[in-house]
CSV table of C-alpha atoms in Angstrom, one decimal:
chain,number,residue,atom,x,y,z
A,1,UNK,CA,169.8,98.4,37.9
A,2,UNK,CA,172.4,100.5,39.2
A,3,UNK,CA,171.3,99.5,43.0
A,4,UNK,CA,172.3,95.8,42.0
A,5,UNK,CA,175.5,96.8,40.8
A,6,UNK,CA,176.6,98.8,43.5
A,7,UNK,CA,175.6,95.6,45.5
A,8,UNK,CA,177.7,93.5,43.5
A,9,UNK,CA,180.5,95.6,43.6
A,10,UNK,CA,180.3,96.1,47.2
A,11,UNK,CA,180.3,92.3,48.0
A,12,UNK,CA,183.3,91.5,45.6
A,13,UNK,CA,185.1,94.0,47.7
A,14,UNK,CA,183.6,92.8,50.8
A,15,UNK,CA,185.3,88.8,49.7
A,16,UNK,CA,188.8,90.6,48.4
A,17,UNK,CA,189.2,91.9,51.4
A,18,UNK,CA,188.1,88.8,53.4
A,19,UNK,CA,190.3,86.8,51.1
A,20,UNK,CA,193.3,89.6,51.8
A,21,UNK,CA,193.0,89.6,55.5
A,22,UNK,CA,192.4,85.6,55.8
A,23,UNK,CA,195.7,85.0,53.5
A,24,UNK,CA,198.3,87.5,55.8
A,25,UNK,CA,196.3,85.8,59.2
A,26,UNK,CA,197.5,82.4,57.7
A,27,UNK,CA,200.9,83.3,58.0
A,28,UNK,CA,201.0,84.0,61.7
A,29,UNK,CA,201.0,80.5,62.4
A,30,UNK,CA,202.4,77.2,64.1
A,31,UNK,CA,203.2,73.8,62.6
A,32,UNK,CA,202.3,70.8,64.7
A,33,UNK,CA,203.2,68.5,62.6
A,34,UNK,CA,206.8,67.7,61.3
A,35,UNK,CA,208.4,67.3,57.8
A,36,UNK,CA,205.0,68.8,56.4
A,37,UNK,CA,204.0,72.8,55.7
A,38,UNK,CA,200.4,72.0,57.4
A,39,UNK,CA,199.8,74.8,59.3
A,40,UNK,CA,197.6,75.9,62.3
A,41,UNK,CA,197.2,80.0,61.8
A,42,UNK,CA,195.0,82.7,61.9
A,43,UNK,CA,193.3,82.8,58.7
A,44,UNK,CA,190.1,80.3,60.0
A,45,UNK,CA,189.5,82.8,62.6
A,46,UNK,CA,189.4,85.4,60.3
A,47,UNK,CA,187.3,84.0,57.6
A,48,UNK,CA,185.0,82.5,59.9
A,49,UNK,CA,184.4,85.9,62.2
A,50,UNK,CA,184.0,87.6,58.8
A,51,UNK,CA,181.6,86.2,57.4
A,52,UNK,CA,179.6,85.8,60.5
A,53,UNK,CA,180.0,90.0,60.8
A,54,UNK,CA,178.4,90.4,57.3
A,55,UNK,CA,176.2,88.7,55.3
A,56,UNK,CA,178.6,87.4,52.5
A,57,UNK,CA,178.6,85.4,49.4
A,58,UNK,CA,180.9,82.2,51.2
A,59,UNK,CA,181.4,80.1,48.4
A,60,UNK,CA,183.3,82.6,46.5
A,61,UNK,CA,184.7,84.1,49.1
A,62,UNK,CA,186.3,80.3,49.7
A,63,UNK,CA,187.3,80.6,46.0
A,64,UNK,CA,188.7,83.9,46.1
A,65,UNK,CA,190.2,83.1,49.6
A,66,UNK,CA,191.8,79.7,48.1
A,67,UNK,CA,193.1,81.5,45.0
A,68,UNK,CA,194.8,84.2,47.5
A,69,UNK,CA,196.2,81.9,50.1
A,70,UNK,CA,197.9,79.9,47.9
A,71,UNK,CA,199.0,82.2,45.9
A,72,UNK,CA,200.7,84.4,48.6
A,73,UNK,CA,202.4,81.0,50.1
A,74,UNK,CA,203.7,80.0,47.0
A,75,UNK,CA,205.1,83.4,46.3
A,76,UNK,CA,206.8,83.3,49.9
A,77,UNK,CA,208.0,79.8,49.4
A,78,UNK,CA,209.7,80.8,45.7
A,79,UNK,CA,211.0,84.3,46.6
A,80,UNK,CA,212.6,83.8,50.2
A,81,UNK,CA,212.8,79.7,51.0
A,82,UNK,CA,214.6,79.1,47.0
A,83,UNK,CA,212.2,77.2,46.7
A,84,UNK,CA,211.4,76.0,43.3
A,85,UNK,CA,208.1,77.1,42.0
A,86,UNK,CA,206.7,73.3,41.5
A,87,UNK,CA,207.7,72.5,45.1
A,88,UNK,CA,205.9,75.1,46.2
A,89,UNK,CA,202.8,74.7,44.2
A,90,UNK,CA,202.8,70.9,45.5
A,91,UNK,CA,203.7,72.2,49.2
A,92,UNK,CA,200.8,74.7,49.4
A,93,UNK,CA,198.3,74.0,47.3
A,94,UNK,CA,196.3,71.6,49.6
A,95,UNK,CA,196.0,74.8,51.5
A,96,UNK,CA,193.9,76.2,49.1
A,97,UNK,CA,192.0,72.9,48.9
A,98,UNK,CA,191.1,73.5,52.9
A,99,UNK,CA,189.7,76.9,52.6
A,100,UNK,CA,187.0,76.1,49.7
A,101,UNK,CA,186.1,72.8,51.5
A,102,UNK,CA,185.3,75.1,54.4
A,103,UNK,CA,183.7,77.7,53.2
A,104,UNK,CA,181.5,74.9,51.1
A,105,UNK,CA,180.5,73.1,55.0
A,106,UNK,CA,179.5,76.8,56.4
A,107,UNK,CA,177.1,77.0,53.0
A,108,UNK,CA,175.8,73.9,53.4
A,109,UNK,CA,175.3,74.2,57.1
A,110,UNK,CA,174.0,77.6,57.0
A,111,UNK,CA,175.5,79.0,59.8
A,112,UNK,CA,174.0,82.2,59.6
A,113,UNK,CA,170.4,80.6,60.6
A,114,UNK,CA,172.4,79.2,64.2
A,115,UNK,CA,173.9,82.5,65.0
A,116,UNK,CA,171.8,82.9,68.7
A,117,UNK,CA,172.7,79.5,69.1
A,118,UNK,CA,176.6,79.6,70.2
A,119,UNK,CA,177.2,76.4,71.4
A,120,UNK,CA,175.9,74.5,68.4
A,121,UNK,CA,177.5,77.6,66.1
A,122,UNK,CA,180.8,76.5,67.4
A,123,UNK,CA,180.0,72.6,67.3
A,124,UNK,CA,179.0,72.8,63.7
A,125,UNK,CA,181.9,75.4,62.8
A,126,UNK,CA,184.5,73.2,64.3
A,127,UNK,CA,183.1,70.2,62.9
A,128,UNK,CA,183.9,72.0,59.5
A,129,UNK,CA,187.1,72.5,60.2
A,130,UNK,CA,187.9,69.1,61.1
A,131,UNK,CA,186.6,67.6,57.5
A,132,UNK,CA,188.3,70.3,55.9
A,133,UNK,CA,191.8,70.0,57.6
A,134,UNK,CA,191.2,65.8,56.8
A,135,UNK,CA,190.2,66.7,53.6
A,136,UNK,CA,194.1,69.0,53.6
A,137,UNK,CA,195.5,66.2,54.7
A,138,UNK,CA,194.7,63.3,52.5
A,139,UNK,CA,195.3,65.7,50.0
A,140,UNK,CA,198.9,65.9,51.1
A,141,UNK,CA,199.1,62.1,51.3
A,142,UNK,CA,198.7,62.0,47.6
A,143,UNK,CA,200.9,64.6,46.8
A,144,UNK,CA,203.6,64.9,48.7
A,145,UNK,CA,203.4,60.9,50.2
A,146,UNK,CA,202.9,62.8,53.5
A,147,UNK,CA,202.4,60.0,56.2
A,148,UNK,CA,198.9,59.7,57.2
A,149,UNK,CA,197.5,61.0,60.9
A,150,UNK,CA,197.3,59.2,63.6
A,151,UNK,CA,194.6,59.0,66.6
A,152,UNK,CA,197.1,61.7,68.9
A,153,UNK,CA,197.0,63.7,65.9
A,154,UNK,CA,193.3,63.9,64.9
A,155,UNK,CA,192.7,64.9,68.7
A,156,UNK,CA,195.1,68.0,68.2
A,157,UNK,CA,193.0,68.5,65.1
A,158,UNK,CA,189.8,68.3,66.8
A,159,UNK,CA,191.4,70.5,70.1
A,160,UNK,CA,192.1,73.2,67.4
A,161,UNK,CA,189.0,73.6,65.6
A,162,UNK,CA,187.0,73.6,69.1
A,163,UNK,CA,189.3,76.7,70.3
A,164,UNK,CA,189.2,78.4,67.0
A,165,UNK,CA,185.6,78.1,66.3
A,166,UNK,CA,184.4,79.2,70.0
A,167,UNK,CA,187.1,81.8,70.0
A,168,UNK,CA,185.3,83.7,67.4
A,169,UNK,CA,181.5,82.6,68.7
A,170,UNK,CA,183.0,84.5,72.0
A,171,UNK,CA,184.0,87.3,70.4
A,172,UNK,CA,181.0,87.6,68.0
A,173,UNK,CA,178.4,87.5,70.9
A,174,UNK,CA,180.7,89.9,72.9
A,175,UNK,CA,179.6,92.2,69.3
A,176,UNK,CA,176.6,91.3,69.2
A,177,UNK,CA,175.5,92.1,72.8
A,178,UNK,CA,177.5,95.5,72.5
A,179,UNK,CA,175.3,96.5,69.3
A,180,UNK,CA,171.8,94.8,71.7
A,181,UNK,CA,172.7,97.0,74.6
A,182,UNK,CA,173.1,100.4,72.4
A,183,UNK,CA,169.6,99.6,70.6
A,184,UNK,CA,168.5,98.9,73.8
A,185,UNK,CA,169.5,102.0,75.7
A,186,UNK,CA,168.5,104.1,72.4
A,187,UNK,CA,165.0,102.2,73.0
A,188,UNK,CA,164.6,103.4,76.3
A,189,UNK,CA,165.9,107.1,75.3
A,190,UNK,CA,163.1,107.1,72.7
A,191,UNK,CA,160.7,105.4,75.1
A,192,UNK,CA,161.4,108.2,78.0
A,193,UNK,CA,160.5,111.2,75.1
A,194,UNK,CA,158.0,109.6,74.4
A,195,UNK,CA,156.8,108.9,77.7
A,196,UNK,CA,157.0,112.4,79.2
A,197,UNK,CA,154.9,113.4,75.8
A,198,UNK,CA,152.3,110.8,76.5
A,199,UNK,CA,151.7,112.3,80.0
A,200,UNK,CA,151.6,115.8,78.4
A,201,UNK,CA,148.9,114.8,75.5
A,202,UNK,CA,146.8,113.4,78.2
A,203,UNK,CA,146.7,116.4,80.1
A,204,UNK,CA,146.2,118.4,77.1
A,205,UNK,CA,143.1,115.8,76.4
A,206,UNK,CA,142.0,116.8,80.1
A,207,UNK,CA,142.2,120.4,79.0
A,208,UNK,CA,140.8,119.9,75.4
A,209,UNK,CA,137.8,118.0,77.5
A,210,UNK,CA,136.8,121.1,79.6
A,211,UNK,CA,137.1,123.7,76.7
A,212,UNK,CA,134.5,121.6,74.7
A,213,UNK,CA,132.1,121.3,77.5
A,214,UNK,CA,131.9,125.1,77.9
A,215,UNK,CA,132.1,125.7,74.3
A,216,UNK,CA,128.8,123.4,74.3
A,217,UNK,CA,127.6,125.7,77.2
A,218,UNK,CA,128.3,128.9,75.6
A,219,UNK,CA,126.0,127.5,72.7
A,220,UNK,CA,123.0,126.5,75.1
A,221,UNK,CA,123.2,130.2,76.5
A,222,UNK,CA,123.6,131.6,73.5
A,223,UNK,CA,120.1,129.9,71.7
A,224,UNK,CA,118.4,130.7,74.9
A,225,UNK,CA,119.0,134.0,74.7
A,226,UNK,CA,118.0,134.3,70.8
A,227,UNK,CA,121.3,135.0,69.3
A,228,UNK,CA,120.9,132.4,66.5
A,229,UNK,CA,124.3,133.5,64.3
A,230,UNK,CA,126.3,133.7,67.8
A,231,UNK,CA,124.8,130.4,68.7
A,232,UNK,CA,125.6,128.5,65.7
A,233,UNK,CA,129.2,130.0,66.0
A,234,UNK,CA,129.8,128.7,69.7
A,235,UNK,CA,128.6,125.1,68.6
A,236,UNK,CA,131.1,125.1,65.4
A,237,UNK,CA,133.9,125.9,67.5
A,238,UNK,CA,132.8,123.1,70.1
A,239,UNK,CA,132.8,120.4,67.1
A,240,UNK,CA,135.6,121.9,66.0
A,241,UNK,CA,137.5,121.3,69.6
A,242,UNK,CA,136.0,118.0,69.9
A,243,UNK,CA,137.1,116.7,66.2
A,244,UNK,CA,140.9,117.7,67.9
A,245,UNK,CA,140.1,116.0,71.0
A,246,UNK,CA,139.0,112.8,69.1
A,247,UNK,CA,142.1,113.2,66.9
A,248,UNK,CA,144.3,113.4,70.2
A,249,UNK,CA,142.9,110.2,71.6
A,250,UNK,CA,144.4,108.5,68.4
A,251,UNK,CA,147.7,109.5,69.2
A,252,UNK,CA,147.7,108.8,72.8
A,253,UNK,CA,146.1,105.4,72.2
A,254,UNK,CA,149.1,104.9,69.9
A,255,UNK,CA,151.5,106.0,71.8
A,256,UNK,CA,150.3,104.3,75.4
A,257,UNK,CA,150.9,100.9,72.8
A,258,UNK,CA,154.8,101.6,72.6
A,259,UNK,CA,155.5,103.8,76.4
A,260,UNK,CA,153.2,101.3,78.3
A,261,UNK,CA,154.5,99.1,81.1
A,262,UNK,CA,155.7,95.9,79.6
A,263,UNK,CA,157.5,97.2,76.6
A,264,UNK,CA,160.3,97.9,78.4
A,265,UNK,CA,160.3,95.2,80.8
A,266,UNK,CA,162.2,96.0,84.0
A,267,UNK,CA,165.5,97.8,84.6
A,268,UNK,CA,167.8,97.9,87.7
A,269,UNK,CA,168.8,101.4,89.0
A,270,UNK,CA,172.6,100.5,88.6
A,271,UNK,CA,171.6,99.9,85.3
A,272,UNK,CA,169.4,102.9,84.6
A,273,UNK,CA,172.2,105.3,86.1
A,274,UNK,CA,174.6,104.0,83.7
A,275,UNK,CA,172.6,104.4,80.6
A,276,UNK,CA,171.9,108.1,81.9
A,277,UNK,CA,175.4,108.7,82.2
A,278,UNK,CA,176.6,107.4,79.2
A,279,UNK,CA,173.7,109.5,76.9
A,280,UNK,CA,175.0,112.5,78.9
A,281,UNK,CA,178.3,112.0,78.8
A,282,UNK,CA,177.8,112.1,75.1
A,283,UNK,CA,175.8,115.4,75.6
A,284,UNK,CA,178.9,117.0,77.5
A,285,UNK,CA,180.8,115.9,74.8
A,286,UNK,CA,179.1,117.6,72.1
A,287,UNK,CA,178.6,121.3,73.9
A,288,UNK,CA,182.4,120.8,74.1
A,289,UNK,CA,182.3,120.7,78.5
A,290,UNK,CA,184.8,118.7,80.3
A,291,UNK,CA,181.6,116.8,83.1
A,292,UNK,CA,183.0,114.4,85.2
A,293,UNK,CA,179.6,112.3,87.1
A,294,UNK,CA,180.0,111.2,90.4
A,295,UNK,CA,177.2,108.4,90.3
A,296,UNK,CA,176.9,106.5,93.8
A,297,UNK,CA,173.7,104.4,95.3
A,298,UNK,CA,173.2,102.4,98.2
A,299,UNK,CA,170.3,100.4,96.9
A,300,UNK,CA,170.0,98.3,94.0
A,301,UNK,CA,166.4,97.1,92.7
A,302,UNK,CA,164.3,96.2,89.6
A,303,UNK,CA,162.2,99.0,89.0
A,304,UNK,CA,159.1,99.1,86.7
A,305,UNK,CA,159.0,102.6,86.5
A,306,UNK,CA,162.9,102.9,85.1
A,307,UNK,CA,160.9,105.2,81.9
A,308,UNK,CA,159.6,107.8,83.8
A,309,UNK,CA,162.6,108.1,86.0
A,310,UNK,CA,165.0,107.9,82.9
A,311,UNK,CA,162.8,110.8,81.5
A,312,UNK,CA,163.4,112.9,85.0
A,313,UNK,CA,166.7,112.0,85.2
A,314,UNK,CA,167.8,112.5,81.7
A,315,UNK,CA,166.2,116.2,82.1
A,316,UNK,CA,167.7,117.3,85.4
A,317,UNK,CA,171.2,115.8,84.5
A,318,UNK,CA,171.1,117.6,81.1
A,319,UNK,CA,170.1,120.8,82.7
A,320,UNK,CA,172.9,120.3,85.0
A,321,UNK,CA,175.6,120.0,82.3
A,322,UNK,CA,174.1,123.1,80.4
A,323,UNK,CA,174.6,125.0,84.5
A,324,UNK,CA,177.9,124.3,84.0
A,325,UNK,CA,180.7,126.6,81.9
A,326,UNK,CA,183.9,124.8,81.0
A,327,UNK,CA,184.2,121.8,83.2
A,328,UNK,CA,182.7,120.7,86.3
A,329,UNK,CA,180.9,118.2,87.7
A,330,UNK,CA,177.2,116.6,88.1
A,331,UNK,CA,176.3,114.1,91.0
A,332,UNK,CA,173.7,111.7,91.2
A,333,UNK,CA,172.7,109.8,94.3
A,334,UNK,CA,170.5,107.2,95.3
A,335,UNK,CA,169.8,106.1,98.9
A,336,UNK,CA,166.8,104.3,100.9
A,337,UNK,CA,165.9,106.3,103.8
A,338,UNK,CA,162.9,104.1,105.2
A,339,UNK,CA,160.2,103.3,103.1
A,340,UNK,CA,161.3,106.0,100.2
A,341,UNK,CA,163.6,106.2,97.6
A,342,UNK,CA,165.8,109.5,97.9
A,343,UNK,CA,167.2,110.8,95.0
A,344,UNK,CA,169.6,114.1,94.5
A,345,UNK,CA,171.1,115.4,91.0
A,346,UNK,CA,173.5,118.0,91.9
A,347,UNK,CA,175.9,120.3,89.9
A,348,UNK,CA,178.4,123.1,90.7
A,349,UNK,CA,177.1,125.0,87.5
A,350,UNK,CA,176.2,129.3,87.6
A,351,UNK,CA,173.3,128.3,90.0
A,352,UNK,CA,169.5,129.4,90.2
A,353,UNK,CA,168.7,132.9,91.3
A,354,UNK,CA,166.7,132.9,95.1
A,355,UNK,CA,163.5,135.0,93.2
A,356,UNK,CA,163.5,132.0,90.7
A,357,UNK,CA,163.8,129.2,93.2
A,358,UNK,CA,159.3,129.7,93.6
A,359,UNK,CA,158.7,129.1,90.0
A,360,UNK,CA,161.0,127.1,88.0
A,361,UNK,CA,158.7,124.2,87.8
A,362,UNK,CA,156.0,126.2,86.2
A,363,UNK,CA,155.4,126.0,82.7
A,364,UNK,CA,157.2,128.8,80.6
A,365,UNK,CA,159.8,129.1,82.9
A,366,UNK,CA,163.3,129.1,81.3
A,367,UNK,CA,167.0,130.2,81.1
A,368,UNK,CA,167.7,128.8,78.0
A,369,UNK,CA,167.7,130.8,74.5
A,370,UNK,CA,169.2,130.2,71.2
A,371,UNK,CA,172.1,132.0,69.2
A,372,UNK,CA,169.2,134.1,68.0
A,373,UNK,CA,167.8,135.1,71.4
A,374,UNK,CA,164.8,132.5,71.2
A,375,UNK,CA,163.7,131.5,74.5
A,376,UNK,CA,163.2,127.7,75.1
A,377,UNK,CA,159.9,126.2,75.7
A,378,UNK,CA,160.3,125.8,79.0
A,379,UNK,CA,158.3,122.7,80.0
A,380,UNK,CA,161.1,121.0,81.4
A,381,UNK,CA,161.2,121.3,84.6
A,382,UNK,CA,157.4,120.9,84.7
A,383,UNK,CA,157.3,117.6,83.4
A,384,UNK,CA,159.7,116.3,85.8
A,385,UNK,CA,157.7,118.0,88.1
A,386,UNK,CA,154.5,116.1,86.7
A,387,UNK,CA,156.3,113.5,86.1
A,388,UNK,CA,157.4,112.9,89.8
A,389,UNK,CA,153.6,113.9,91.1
A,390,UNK,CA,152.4,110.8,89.3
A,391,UNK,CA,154.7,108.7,91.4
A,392,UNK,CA,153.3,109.9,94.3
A,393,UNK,CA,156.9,111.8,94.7
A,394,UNK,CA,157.9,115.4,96.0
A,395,UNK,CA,161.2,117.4,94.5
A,396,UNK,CA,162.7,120.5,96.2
A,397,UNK,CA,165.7,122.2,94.8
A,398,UNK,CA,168.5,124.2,96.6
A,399,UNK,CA,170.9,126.4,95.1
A,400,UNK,CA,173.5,129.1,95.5
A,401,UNK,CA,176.6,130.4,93.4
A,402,UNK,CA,178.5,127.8,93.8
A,403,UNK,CA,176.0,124.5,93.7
A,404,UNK,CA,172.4,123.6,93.0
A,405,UNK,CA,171.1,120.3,93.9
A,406,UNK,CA,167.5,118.5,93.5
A,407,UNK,CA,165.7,116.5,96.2
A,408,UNK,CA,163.4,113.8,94.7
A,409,UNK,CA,161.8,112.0,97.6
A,410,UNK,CA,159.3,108.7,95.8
A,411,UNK,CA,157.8,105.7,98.0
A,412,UNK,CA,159.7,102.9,96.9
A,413,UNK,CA,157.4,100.7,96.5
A,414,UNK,CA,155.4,102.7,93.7
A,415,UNK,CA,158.7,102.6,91.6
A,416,UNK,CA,159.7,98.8,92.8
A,417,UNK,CA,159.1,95.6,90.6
A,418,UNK,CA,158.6,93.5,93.4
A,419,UNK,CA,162.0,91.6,93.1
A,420,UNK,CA,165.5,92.7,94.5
């Protein structure tokens, strides 16, 4: 009950405010037409974007709009033209006549079920703008004995709606394909985590595989040798591993479903790079570091593998910004240099000690602890390091006080679509 009244209450709002906003947009306005108060403004564009933005009520928000509208031009009319209050009634209220007959054609042609279809959005839109200005019009005709339009001035009615109504179609795509590309890169965010997880389960599976088959063993040895209690033991422990390993498979069948190849289609590396440094950019942000990136590449291709190098990537730049005290700055580079793909992140952080250089791809390894002195995990670097083995690539890092900077070297045709 209270859910449906908050809903209610938020719509009402929701058409006040449309009916607000459309009303003051109506008064920035032009008047083609002489020795009439017709006007061509704002307030279309703003009703119709609104309600295209939000999922609204429209035939009382063309009520409410009508009510507003009129009322705010009358108000004008009486308070600072002197004129008298049934002028102005007569004068405006065809105004509010146009807004309900509009917001009655968007009902009717349900624009909401045409909005991935622009051109006919704006075709229909405008087409309700016409019969509603008409509708103005012959209003006025009987009202104020207005002379009726002629053919010159039913084009500049026509001209208008077209620019109004694909005016805001243009700027409602330009929204909607802002909001596609964020759910798009925060797809392939999630899609990289859960990539790089995917490869570690299956090498856990690999592991998980090899305990159970010398748990199993242990058992054999241990019934041949008599030792019934020890035996018994040994073979629990083996179903035990092998209920986990079944249990594993599960989850990695599940999860090779949403990381595999073609849920992602294809990205191009321009396009990868600037996903990676708009997520880290953010990340730099947060710890409070002023990072400027120095992104540069002189190849451009679809790539099929744009998960598992958006998982690399993502790592090494993050590691660089965390390198880094205050401010600095984090390159990344791509070049072709025959048939491979060379890659360098690079970062003028605190830099790698030369007796850590050997390991820090190994699991366990880490710089990293939290404010209460808990080390980090330290899988990182070995999962890029994996990561970079399964595209047949190599990675060497150099580093000093003053700069570190990773070498991935990757055949390009393991990471390239097939189409340039």
């Amino acid at each position: 009950m209270h859910s449906k009244i908050f809903i209610s209450r938020t719509s009402l709002t929701w058409i006040l405010i449309i009916a607000i906003l459309t009303a003051i947009g109506s008064e920035i306005k032009i008047i083609p037409f002489a020795n009439t108060s017709f006007r061509f403004g704002l307030g279309t564009i703003i009703f119709f974007l609104c309600t295209l933005l939000k999922p609204t009520p429209i035939i009382l928000a063309g009520i409410a709009t009508s009510i507003v509208t009129t009322t705010l031009r009358i108000a004008i009319s009486y308070y600072t033209h002197n004129t008298s209050l049934i002028d102005a009634i007569y004068n405006h209220l065809p105004a509010g006549t146009f807004y309900l007959l509009f917001a009655i054609c968007l009902q009717l042609l349900n624009i909401h079920q045409h909005r991935e279809k622009p051109l006919k959005l704006g075709l229909l839109v405008a087409f309700s703008e016409v019969i509603s200005n008409l509708a103005e019009q012959l209003l006025r005709f009987l009202v104020q004995s207005y002379t009726i339009l002629f053919i010159h001035d039913l084009l500049i009615l026509l001209a208008v709606a077209l620019l109004r109504s694909f005016f805001v179609v243009g700027i409602y795509s330009s929204i909607v394909i802002a909001e596609q590309k964020k759910r798009v890169q925060e797809m392939l965010t999630i899609g990289s985590d859960l990539y790089v997880e995917t490869l570690y389960l299956k090498k856990s599976m690999n592991h998980i595989e090899t305990i159970t088959a010398n748990g199993f063993d242990l058992y054999r040895q241990l019934k041949a040798q008599g030792n019934r209690s020890e035996s018994i033991q040994a073979l629990h422990i083996a179903q035990e591993i092998h209920e986990v390993k079944k249990d594993s498979q599960r989850i990695y069948a599940g999860l090779s479903k949403i990381v595999g190849d073609k849920s992602f289609g294809s990205l191009r590396l321009s396009e990868l790079l600037h996903y990676i440094e708009d997520g880290n950019r953010k990340y730099s942000e947060l710890l409070g570091k002023e990072v400027q990136f120095d992104i540069s590449l002189d190849t451009d291709f679809l790539t099929h593998e744009h998960i598992a190098l958006l998982a690399l990537l993502n790592n090494l730049t993050a590691n660089a910004i965390e390198a880094i005290a205050e401010q600095g700055v984090v390159s990344i580079d791509i070049q072709q240099q025959e048939v491979d793909t060379v890659i360098t992140v690079s970062d003028d952080g605190k830099g790698i000690s030369e007796s850590d250089l050997s390991i820090i791809f190994e699991p366990g390894y880490t710089t990293k602890y939290n404010v209460e002195g808990v080390a980090a995990t330290g899988i990182g670097l070995s999962h890029v390091a994996e990561l970079i083995s399964k595209l047949n690539g190599s990675i060497s890092v150099e580093s000093n006080n003053y700069k570190t900077v990773f070498k991935i070297i990757i055949p390009t045709q393991t990471i390239l679509t097939g189409e340039t």
